[in-house]
Coordinates of C-alpha atoms in Angstrom, one line a residue:
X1 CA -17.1 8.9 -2.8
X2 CA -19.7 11.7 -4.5
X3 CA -20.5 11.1 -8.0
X4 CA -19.7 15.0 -8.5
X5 CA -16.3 15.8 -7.9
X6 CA -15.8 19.3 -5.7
X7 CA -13.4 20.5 -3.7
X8 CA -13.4 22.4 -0.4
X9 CA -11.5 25.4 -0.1
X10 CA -10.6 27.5 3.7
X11 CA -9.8 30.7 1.9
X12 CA -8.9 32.8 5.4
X13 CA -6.6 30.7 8.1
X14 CA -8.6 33.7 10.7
X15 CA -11.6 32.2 9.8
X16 CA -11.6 28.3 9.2
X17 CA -14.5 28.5 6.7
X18 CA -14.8 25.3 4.2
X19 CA -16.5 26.5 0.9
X20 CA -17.3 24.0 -1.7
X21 CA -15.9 24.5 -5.2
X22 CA -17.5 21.8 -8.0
X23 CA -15.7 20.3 -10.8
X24 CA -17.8 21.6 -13.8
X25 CA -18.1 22.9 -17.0
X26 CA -18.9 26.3 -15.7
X27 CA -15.9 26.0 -14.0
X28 CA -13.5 24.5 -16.8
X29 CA -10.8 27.1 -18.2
X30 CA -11.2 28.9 -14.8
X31 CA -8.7 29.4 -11.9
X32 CA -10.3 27.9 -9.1
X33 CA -10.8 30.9 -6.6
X34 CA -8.3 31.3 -3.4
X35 CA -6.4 28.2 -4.7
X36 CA -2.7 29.5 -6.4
X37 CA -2.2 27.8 -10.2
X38 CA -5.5 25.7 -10.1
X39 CA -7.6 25.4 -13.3
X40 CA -9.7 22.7 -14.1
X41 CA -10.1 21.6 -17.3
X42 CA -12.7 19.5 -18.7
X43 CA -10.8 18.0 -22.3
X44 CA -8.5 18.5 -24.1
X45 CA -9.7 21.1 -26.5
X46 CA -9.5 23.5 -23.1
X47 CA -6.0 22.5 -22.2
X48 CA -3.7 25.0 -21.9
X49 CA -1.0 22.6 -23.0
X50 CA -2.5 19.5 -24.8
X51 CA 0.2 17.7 -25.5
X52 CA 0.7 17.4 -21.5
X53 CA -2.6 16.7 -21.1
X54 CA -2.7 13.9 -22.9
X55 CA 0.8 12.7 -21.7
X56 CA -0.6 12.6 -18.4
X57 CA -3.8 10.2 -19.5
X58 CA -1.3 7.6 -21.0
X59 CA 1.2 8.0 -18.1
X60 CA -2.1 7.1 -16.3
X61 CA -3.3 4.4 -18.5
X62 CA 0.4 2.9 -18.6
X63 CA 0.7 2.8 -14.9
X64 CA -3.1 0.9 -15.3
X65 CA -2.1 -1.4 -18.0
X66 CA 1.1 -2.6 -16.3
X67 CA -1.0 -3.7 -13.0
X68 CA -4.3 -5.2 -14.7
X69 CA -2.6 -6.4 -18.2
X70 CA -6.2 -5.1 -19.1
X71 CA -6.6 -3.9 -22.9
X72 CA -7.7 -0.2 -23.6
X73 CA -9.8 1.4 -26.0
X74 CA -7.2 4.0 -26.9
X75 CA -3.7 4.6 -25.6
X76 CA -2.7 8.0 -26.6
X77 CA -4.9 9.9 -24.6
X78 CA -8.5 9.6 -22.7
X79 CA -10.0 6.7 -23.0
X80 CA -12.0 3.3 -21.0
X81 CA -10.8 0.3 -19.5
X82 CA -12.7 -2.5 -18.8
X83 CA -11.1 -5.0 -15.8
X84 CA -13.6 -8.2 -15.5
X85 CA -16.6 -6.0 -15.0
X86 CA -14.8 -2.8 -13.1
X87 CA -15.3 0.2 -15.9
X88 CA -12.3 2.5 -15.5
X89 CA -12.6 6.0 -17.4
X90 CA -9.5 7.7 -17.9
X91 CA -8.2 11.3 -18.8
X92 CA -11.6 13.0 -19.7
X93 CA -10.4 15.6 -17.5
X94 CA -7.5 17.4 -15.5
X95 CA -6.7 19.6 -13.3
X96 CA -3.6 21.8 -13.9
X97 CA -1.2 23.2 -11.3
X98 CA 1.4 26.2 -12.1
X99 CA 3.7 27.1 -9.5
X100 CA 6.8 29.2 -8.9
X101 CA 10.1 26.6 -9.2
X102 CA 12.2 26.1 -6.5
X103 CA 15.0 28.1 -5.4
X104 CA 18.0 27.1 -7.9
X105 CA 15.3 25.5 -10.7
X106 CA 16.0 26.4 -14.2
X107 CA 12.6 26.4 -14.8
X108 CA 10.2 29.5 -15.2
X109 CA 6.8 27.4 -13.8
X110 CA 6.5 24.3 -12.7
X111 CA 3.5 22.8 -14.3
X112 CA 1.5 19.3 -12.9
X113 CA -1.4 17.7 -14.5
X114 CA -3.7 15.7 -12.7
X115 CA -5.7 13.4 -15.2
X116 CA -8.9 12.9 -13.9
X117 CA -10.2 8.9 -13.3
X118 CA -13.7 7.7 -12.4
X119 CA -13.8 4.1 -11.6
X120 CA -17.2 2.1 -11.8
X121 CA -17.6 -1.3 -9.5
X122 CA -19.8 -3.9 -10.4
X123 CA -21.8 -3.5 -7.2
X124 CA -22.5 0.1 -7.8
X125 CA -19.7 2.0 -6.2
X126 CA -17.9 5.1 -7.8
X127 CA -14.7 6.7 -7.0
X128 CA -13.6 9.9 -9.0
X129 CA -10.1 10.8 -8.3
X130 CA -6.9 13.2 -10.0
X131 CA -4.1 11.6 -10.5
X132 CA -0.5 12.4 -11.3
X133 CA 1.7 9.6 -12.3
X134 CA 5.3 8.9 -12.8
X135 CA 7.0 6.4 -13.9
X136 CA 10.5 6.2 -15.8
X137 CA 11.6 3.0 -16.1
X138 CA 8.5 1.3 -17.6
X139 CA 8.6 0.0 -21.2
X140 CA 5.8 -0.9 -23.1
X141 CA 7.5 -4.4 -23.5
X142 CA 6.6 -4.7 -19.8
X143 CA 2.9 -4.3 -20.6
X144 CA 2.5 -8.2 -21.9
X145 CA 0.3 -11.1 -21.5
X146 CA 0.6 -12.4 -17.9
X147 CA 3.5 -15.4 -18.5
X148 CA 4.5 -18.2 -16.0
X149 CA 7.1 -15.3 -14.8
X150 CA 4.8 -12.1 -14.7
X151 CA 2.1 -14.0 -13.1
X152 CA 4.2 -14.4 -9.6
X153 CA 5.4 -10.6 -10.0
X154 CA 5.1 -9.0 -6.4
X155 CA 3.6 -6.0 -6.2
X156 CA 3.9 -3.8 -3.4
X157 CA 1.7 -0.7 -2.9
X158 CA 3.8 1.7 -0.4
X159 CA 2.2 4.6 1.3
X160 CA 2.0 6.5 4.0
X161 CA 0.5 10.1 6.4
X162 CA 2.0 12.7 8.5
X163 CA 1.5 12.5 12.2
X164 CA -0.5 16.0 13.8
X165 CA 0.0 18.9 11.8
X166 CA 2.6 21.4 11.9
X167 CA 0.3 24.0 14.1
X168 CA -0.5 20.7 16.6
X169 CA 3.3 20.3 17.0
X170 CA 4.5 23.5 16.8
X171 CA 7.1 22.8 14.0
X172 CA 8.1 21.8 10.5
X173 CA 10.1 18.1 11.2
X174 CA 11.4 18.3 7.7
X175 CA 13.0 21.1 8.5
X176 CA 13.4 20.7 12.3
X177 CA 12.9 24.4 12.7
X178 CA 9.8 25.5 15.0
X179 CA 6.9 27.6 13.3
X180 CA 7.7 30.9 15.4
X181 CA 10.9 31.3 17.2
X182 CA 14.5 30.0 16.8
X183 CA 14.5 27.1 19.0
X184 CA 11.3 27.6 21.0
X185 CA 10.2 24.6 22.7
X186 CA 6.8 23.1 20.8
X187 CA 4.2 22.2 23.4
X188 CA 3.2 18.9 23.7
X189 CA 0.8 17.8 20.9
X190 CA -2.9 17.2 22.0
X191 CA -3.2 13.1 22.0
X192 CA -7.0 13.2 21.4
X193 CA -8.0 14.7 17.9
X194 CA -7.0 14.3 14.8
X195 CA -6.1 17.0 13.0
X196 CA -7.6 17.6 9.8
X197 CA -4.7 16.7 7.7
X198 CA -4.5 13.1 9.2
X199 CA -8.2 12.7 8.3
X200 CA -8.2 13.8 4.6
X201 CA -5.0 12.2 4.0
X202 CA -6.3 9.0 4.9
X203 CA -9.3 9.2 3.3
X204 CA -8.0 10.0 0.4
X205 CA -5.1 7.8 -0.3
X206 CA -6.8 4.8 1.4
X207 CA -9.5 5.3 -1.5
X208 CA -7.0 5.0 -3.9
X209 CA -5.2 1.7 -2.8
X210 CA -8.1 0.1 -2.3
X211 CA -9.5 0.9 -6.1
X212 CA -5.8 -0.5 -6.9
X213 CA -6.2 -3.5 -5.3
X214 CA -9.9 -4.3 -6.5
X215 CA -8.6 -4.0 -9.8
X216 CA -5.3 -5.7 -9.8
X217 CA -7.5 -8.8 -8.1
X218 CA -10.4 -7.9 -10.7
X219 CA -7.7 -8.6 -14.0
X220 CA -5.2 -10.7 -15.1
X221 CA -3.5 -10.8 -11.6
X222 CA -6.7 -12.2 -9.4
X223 CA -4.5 -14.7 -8.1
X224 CA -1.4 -12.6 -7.5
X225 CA -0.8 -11.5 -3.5
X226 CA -0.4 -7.7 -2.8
X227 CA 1.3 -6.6 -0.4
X228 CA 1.0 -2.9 1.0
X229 CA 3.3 -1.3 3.5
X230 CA 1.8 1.9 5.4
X231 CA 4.8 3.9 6.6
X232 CA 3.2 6.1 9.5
X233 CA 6.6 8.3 10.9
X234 CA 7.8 8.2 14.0
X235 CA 11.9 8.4 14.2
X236 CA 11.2 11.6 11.8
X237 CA 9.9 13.2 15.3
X238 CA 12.0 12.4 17.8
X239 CA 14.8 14.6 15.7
X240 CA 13.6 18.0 16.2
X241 CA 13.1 17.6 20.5
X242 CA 16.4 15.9 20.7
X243 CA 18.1 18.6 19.3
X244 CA 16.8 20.8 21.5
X245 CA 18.1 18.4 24.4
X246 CA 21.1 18.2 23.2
X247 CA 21.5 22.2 23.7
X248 CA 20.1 22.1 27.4
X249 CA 17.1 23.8 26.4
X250 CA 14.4 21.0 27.6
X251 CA 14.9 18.8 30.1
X252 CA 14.6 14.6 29.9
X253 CA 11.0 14.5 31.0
X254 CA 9.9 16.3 27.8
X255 CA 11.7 14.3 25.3
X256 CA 10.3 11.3 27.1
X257 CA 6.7 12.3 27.0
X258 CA 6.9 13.6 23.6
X259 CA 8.2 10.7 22.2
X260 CA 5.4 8.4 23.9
X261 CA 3.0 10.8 22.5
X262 CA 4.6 10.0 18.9
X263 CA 4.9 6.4 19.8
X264 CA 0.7 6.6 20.8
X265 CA -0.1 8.7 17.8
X266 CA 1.9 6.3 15.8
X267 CA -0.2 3.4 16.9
X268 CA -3.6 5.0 16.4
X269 CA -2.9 6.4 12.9
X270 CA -1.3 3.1 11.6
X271 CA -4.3 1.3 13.1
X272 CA -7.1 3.9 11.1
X273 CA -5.1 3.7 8.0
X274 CA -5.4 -0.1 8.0
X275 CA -8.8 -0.3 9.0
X276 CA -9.9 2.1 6.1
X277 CA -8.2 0.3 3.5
X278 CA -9.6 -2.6 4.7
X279 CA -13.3 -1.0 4.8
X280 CA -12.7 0.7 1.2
X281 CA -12.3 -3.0 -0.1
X282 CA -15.5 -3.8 1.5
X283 CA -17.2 -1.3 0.3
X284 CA -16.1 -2.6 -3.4
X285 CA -16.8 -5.8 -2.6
X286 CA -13.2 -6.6 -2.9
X287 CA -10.8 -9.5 -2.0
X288 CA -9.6 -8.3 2.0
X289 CA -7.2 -11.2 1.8
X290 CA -4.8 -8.3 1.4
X291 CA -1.7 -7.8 3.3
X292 CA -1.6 -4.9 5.1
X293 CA 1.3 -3.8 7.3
X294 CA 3.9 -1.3 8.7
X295 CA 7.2 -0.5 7.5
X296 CA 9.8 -1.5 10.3
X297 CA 12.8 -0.6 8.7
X298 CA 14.2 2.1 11.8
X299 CA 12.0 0.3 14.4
X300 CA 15.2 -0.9 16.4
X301 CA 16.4 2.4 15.7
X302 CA 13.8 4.2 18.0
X303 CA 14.4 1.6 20.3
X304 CA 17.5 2.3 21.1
X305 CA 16.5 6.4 20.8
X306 CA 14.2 5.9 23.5
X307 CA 17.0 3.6 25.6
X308 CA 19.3 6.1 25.5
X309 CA 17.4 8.7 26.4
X310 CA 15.9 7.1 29.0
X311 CA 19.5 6.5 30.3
X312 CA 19.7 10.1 30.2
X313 CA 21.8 9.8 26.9
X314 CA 21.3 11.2 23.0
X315 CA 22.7 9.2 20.3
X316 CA 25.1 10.9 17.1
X317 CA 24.2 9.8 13.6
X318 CA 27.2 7.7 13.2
X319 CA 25.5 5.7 16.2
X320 CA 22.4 5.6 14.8
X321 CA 23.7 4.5 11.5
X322 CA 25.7 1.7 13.3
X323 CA 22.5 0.5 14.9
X324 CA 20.5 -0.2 11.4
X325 CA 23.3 -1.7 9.9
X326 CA 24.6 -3.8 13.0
X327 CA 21.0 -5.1 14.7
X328 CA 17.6 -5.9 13.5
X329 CA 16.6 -8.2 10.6
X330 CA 17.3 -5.1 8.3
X331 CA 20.9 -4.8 8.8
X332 CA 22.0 -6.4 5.8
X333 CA 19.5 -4.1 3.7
X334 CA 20.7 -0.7 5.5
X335 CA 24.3 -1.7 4.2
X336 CA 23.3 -2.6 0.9
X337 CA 21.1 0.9 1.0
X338 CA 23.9 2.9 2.3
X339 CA 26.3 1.6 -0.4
X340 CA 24.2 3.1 -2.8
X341 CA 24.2 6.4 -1.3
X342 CA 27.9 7.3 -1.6
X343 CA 29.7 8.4 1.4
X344 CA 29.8 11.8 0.6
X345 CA 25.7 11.8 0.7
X346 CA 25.8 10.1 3.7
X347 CA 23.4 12.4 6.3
X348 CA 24.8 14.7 8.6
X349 CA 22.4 14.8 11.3
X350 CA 19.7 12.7 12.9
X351 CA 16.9 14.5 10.9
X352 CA 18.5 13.9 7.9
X353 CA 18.9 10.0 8.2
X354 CA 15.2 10.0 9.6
X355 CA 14.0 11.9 6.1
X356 CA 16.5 9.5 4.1
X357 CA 14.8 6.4 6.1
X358 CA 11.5 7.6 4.0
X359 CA 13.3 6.4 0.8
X360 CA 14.8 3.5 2.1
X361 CA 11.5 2.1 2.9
X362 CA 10.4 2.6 -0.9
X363 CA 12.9 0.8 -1.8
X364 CA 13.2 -1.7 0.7
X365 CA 11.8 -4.8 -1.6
X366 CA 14.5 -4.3 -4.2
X367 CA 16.9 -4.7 -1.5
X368 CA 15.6 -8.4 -0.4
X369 CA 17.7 -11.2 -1.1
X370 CA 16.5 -13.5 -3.9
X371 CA 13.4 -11.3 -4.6
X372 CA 14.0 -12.0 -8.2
X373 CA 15.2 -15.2 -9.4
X374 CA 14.6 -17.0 -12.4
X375 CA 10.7 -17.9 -12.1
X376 CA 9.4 -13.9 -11.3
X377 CA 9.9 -11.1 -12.6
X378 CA 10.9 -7.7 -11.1
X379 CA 8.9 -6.5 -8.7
X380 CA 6.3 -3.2 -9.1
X381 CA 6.6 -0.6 -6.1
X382 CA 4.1 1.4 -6.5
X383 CA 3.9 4.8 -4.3
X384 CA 0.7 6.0 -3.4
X385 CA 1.3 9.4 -1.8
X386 CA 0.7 12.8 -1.8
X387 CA 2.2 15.5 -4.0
X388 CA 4.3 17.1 -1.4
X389 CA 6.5 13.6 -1.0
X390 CA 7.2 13.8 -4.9
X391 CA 11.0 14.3 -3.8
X392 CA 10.7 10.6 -1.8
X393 CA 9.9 9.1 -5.1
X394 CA 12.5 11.3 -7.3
X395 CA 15.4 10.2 -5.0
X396 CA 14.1 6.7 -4.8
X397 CA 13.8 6.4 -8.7
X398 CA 17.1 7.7 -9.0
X399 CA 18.8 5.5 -6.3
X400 CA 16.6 2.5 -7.9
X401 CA 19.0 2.6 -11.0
X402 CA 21.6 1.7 -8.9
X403 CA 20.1 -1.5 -7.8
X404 CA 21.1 -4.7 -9.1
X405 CA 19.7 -4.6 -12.7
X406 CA 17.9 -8.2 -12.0
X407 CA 16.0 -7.2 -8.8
X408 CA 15.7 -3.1 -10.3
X409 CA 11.9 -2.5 -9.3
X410 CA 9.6 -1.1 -11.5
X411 CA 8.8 2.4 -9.7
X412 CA 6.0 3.9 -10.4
X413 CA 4.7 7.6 -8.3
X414 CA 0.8 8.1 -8.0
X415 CA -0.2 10.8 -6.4
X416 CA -3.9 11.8 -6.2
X417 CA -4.7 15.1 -5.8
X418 CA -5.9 16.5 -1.9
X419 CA -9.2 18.1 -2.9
X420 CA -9.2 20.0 0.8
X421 CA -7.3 22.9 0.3
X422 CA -5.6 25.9 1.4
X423 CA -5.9 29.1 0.3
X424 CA -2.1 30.0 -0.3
X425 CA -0.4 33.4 -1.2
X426 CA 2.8 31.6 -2.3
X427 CA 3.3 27.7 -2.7
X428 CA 1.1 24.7 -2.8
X429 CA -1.9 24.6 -0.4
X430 CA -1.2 22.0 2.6
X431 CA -3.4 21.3 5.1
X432 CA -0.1 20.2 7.0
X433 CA 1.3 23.2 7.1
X434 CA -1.8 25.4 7.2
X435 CA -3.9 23.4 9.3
X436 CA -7.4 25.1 9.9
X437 CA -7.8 23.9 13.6
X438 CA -10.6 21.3 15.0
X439 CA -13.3 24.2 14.8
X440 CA -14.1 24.5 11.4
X441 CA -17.4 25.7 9.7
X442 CA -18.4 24.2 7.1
X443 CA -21.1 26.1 4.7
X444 CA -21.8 25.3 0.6
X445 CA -22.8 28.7 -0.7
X446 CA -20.0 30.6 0.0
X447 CA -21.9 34.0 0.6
X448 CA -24.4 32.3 3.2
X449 CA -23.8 34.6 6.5
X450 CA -24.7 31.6 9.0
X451 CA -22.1 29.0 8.3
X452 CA -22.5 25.8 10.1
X453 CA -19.5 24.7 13.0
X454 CA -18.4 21.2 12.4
X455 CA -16.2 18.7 13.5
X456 CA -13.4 18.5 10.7
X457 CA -14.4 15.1 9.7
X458 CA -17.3 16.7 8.3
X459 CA -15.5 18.8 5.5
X460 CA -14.3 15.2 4.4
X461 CA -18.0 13.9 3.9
X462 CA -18.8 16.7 2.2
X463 CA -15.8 16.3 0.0
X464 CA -15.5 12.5 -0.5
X465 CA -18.9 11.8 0.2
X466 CA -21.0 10.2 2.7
X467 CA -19.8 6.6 3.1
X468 CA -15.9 8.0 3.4
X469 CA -17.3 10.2 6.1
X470 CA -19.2 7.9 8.6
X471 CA -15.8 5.5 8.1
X472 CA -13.5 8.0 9.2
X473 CA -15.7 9.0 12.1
X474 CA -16.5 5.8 13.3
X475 CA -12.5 5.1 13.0
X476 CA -11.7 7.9 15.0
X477 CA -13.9 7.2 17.7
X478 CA -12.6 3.3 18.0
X479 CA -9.4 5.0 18.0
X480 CA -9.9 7.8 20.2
X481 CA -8.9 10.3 17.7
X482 CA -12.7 11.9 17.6
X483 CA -12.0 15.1 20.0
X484 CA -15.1 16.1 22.4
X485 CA -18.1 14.1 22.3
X486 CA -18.1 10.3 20.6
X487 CA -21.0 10.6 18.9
X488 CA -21.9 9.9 15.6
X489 CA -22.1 13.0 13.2

């Protein structure tokens, strides 16, 4: 990561230009240009609403507190911490986002603060990073001196990215609807780039768990195991193809080559994701004794989606239901899940149990037997994830109060902010959704009239800085996720 904190900006999707915005105090109290509801603020003073300003530096500090057990120098707004030699500064800064509410919301804006966080290691490296955080069921009797209990605590860092983009794939799987066209058949995604979105995305969140887990390991907690589940999609594609099967409008051979293109694309983004986790603990001289793995909660699901349809069959949702709660080693956790839901929020349709399976696998650890007995305490989940999934953690944290009170997890949202953007006339900017294409140019000076083609992973270098850039490039080579030539950039 770049000492200075910037952001790159594509301002015209007919023209994938990348123009570098930095974080300064030139730029505090200004809307950042082409980017809807931005401002960065650089204290408190400048705030357009101080009071959430500095609620988002202790939400931030809390969140910090809780998983180091680390002492702070103040606790009611920005401030340092100091983990065994890691110096962690806290809410200097923010970045403010306004945005039209939702269709139904009470609300007249919806307003975010990201409270900025610079993290020092002892061996020289620096992170900078906005974060929002959420937590609602955190107390501050919960921030104590590590005891015989708190000291086995488990804490399990979930997170996860998108596979393609919606332009690679042609539509929206949240929605299941294509991008142009009711019911136009996507073409088959290109197995052999990474869009932009996946790059950033990893970067960027992989940054973030491994600061996390060099100073959980750094505090009070060096000797507790982490565990971190990546939950890369895959069920959540098959939906939108198999509807269209279902209606006679592609044939077998396409639903079976798309999902082994999902099923590859799975594999190679699961295997990045790990690998730069594991590099950004390197590269902080971290503990990699970490555990690392995928969710597998609707693995035998897609199993048995692929059997059928290779039997020329597509499954309902009541059948796919029955699968997770009758087979796998999950079973007795999709019940327990599903009991929580209440049968009238029960999903409908295939795309709607594959969008409920993202919550489940939040809250998967509260639902395993004997988690919490009488020698540990309740376990942390703590999602690390971008701003669009904020929903994922709201229905989680709501669904979490329904749990057991004894094995109730501590939930806690992080969400650091994606400092590639979109220029948007309406709505947040998303890569996924917007996605500038694998020729991009890349320029600083944003009137300069020779911008510079480059391969995508270059915005990210220029964003997160050098070392995040050569990781992701070598990563997507190993992978085969580079695109054209395989050589170093």
């Amino acid at each position: 990561m770049s000492c200075e904190t910037q952001l790159s900006i594509f301002h015209d999707r007919s023209n994938p230009l990348a123009t570098t915005y930095e974080l300064n105090s030139n730029a505090s109290g200004k809307p950042v240009p082409g980017v809807l509801g931005l401002t960065y603020v650089r204290d408190a003073m400048e705030a357009p609403s101080r009071k959430l300003f500095n609620r988002s530096a202790a939400s931030t500090l809390k969140i910090l507190r809780l998983l180091t057990r680390s002492p702070a120098s103040n606790t009611n707004g920005p401030g340092r911490l100091n983990v065994d030699g890691i110096q962690v500064l806290y809410g200097e800064d923010a970045l403010e986002e306004r945005l039209a509410p939702s269709p139904g919301s009470k609300a007249d804006t919806v307003i975010n603060y990201f409270s900025g966080m610079r993290v020092y290691h002892p061996n020289g490296y620096f992170t900078s990073q906005f974060l929002n955080c959420r937590s609602s069921n955190i107390k501050e009797s919960d921030i104590s001196p590590i005891t015989s209990a708190t000291a086995h605590q488990p804490i399990i860092i979930h997170s996860g990215v998108c596979l393609f983009s919606a332009k690679m794939i042609g539509f929206v799987p949240t929605k299941g609807s294509p991008v142009n066209g009711d019911y136009a058949i996507p073409s088959l995604p290109d197995a052999s780039r990474a869009s932009l979105y996946e790059i950033e995305t990893i970067t960027r969140l992989s940054s973030q768990i491994a600061d996390l887990i060099a100073m959980v390991t750094a505090g009070a907690r060096r000797k507790q195991d982490i565990q971190v589940r990546l939950d890369i999609p895959r069920l959540q594609y098959y939906a939108y193809p198999l509807e269209l099967y279902e209606r006679g409008i592609v044939d077998n051979a396409y639903v079976q080559e798309w999902m082994s293109r999902v099923n590859q694309r799975h594999s190679q983004i699961l295997a990045i994701f790990q690998q730069a986790v594991v590099e950004g603990l390197a590269q902080r001289s971290a503990p990699a004794n970490i555990q690392i793995e995928s969710t597998n909660g609707t693995d035998v699901l897609s199993r048995y989606i692929q059997t059928e349809v290779a039997s020329y069959r597509s499954p309902s949702v009541v059948q796919a239901m029955h699968v997770l709660q009758c087979h796998g080693p999950d079973q007795a956790k999709w019940r327990r899940f599903f009991s929580h839901i209440g049968e009238d929020h029960l999903p409908k349709d295939l795309r709607g149990l594959a969008l409920l399976s993202y919550v489940y696998e939040v809250l998967r650890p509260g639902f395993d037997a004997g988690i919490c007995h009488e020698s540990h305490a309740r376990p942390i989940i703590l999602q690390v994830d971008d701003i669009a999934e904020w929903r994922i953690y709201d229905t989680a944290d709501k669904l979490a109060k329904r749990i057991d009170a004894q094995a109730r997890p501590m939930l806690i949202g992080m969400f650091p902010f994606h400092q590639v953007l979109t220029s948007e006339v309406n709505g947040r900017s998303s890569l996924f959704l917007h996605d500038p294409g694998h020729r991009v140019y890349n320029t600083v000076d944003p009137a300069s009239l020779s911008p510079e083609y480059v391969h995508p992973v270059k915005v990210v270098e220029q964003t997160y800085g050098k070392p995040a850039g050569d990781m992701m490039n070598q990563l997507l080579v190993l992978h085969g996720l580079y695109g054209g030539e395989s050589s170093a950039l």
